mmCIF file of C-alpha atoms in Angstrom:
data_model
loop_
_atom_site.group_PDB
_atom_site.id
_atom_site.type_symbol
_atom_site.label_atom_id
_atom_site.label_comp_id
_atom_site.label_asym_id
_atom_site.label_seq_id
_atom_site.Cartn_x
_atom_site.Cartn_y
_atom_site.Cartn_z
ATOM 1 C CA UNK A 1 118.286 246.095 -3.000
ATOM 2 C CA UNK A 2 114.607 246.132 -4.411
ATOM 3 C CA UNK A 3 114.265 244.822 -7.683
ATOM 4 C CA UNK A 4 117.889 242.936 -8.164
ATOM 5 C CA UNK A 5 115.682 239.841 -8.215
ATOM 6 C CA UNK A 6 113.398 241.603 -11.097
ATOM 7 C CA UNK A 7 116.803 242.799 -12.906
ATOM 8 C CA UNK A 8 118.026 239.247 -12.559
ATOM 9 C CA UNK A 9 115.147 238.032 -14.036
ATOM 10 C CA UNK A 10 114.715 240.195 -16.496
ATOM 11 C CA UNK A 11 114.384 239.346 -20.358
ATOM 12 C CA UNK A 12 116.099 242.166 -21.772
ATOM 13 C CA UNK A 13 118.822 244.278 -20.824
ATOM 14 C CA UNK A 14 120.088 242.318 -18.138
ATOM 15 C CA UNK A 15 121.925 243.955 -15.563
ATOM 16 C CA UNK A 16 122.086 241.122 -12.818
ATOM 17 C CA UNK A 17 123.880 238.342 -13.214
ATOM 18 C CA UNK A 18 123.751 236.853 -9.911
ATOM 19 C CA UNK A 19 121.964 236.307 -6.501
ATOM 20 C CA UNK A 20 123.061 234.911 -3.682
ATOM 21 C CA UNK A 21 120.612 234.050 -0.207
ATOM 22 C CA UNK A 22 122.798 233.380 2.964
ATOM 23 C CA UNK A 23 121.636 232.050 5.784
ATOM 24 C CA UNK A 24 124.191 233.379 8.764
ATOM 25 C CA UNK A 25 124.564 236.251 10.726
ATOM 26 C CA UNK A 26 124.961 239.239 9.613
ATOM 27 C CA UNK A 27 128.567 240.619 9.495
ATOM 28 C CA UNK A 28 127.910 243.942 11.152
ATOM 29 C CA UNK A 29 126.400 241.364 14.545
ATOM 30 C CA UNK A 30 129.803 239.569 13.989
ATOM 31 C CA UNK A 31 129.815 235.355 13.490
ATOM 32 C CA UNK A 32 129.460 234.532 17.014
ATOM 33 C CA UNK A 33 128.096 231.737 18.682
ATOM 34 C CA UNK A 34 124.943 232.120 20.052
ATOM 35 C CA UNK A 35 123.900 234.520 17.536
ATOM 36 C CA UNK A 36 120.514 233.915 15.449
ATOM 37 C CA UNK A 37 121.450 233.416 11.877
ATOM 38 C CA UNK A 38 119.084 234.823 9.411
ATOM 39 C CA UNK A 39 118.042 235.037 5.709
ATOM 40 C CA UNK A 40 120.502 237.399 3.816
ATOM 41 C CA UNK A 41 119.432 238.567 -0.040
ATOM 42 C CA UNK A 42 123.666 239.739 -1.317
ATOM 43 C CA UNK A 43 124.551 240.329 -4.965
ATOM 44 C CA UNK A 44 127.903 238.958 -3.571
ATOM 45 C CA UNK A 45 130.006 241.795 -3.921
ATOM 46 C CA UNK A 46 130.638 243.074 -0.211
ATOM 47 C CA UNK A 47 129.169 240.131 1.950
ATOM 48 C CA UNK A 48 131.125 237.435 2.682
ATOM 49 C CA UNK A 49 130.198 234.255 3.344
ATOM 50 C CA UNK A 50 130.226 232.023 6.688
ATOM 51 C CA UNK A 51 127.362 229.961 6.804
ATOM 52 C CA UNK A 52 125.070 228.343 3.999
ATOM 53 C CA UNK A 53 124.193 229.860 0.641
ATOM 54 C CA UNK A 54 122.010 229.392 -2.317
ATOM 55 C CA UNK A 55 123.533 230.843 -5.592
ATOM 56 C CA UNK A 56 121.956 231.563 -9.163
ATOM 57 C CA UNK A 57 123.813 232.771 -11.836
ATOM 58 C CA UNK A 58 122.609 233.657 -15.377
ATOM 59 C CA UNK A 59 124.767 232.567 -18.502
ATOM 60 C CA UNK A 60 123.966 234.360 -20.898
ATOM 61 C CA UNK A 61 121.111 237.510 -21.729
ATOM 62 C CA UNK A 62 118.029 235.178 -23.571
ATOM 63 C CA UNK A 63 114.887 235.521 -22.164
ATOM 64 C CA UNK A 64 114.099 233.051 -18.963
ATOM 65 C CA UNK A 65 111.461 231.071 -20.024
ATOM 66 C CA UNK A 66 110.105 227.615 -18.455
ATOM 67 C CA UNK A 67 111.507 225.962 -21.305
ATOM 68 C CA UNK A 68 115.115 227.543 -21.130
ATOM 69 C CA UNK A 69 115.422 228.270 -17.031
ATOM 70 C CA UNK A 70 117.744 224.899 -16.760
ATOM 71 C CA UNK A 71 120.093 226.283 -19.826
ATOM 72 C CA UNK A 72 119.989 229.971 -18.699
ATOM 73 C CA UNK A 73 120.164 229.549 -14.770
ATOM 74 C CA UNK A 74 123.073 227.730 -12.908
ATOM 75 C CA UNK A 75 121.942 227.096 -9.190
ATOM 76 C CA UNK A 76 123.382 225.115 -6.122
ATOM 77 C CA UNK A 77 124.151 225.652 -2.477
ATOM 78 C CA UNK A 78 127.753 226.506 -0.593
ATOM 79 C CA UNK A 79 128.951 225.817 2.596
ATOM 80 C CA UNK A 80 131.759 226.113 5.017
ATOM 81 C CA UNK A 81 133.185 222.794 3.677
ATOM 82 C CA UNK A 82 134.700 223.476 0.705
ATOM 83 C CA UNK A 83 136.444 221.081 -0.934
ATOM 84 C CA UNK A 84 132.928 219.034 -0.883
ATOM 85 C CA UNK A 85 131.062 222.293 -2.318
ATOM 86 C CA UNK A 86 133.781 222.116 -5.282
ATOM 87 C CA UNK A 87 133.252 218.409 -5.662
ATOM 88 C CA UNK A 88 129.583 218.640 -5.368
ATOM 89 C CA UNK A 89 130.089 221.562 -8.113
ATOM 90 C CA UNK A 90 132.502 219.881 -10.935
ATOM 91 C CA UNK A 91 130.364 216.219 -10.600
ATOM 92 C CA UNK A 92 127.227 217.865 -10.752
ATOM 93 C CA UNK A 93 127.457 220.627 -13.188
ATOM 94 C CA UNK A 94 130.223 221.054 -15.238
ATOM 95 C CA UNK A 95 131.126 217.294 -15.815
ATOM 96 C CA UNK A 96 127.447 216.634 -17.145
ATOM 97 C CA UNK A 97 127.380 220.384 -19.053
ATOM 98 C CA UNK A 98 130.916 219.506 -20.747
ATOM 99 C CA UNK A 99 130.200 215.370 -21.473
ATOM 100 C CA UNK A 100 126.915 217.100 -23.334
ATOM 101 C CA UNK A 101 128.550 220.026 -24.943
ATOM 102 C CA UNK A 102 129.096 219.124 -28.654
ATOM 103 C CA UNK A 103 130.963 222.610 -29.252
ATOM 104 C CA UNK A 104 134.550 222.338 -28.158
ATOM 105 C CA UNK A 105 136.083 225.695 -30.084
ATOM 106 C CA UNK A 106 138.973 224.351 -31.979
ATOM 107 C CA UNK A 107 138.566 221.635 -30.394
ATOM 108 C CA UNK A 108 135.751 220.170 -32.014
ATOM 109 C CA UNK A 109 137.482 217.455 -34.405
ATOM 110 C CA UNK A 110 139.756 215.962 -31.469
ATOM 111 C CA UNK A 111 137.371 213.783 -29.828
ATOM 112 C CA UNK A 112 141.348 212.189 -28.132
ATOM 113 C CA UNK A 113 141.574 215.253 -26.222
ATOM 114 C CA UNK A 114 138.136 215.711 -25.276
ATOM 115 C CA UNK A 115 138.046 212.028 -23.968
ATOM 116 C CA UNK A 116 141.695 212.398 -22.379
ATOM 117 C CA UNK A 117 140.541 216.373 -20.512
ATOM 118 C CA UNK A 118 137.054 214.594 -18.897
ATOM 119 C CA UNK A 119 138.822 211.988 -17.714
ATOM 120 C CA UNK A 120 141.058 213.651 -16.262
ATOM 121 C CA UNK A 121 138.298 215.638 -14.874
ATOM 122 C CA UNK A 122 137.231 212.950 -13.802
ATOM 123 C CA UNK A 123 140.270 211.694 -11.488
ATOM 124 C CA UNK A 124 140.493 214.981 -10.258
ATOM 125 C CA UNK A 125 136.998 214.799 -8.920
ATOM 126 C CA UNK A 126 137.528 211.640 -7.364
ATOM 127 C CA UNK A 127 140.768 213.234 -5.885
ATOM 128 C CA UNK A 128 139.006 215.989 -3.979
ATOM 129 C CA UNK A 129 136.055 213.591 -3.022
ATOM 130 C CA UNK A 130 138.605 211.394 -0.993
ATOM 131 C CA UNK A 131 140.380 214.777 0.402
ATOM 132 C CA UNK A 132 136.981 216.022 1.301
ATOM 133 C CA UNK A 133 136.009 212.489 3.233
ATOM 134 C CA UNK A 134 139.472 212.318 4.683
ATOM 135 C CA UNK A 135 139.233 215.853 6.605
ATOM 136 C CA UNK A 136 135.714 214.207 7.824
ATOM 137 C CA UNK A 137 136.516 211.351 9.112
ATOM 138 C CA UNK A 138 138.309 212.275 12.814
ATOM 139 C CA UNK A 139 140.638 208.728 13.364
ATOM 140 C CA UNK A 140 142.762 208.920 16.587
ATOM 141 C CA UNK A 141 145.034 206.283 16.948
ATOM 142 C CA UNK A 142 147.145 205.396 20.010
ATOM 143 C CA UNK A 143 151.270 205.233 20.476
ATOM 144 C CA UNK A 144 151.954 201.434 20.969
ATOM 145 C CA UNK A 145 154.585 201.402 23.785
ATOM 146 C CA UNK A 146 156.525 198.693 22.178
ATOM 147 C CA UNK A 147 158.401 198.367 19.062
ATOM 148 C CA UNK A 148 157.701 196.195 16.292
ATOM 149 C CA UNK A 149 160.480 193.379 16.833
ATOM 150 C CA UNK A 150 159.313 193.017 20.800
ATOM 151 C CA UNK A 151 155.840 192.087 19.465
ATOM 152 C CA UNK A 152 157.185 189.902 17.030
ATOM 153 C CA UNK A 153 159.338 188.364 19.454
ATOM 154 C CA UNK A 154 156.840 187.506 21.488
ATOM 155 C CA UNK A 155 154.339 186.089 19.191
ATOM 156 C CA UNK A 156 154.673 182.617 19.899
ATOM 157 C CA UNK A 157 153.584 183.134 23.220
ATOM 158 C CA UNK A 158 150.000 182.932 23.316
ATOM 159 C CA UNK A 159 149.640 184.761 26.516
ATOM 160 C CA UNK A 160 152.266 188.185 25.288
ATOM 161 C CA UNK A 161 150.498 187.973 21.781
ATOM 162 C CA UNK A 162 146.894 187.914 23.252
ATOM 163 C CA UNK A 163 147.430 191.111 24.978
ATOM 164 C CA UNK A 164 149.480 192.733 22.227
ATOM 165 C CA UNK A 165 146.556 191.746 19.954
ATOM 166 C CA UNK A 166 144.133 193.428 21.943
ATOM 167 C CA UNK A 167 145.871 196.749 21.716
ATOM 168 C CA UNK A 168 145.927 196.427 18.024
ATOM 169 C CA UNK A 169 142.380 195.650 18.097
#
């Protein structure tokens, strides 16, 4: 695996288009607990992922430069959650890449449909950020042993409704 990173990096006749670092064990040691993870170097195409990774992917074959390495190079980090990596992913990258991008194919003159597809991006991005934070949050709520027309029933007394009131609370 010597030189992917110098093949990624390369300004000509690029034959790596992306790297990935995990940090996990390593598959052959199994994902048990207790194991020590470590730093794995992958081009992705046989490891699989269960733990934390740091991607870069080229976009195109122009030279990387310091003036072009945020253009050419798309980076971030994946996890074992998901729907917040995807989330993370369309908010932080492609919403700002496509609000900027000025070239929209045959697109171009129907500024309608451009507005009407990012906002719908948009919604959908706020959709999976309120899945994502719903399978986080852990709420465990208790089986009231009496129905709702007993507790209304015995609302005007202040004693019943006290202690009714305290298992709601």
């Amino acid at each position: 695996r010597s030189g992917h990173i110098e093949k990624f990096a390369a300004n000509a006749n690029v034959s790596v288009k992306k790297l990935f670092f995990f940090y996990q064990t390593k598959e052959e040691d199994g994902a048990g607990e207790g194991k020590p993870a470590s730093l794995i170097f992958t081009l992705g195409d046989h490891d699989g992922l269960h733990g934390s990774c740091l991607y870069f992917i080229r976009s195109g074959n122009r030279p990387i430069t310091t003036s072009t390495l945020d253009t050419e190079v798309f980076c971030g980090q994946l996890d074992n959650n998901l729907l917040r990596n995807l989330q993370e992913t369309l908010s932080s990258l492609y919403l700002p890449v496509l609000k900027a991008d000025q070239k929209w194919g045959d697109l171009s003159g129907d500024q309608v449909t451009i507005t009407n597809f990012l906002h719908g991006l948009e919604k959908f991005i706020g959709v999976v950020k309120d899945a994502a934070a719903s399978l986080e949050d852990n709420v465990e709520l208790d089986k009231v042993s009496r129905n709702l027309r007993e507790l209304l029933e015995t609302a005007p007394n202040p004693t019943k409704f006290s202690q009714d009131h305290d298992i709601v609370d």
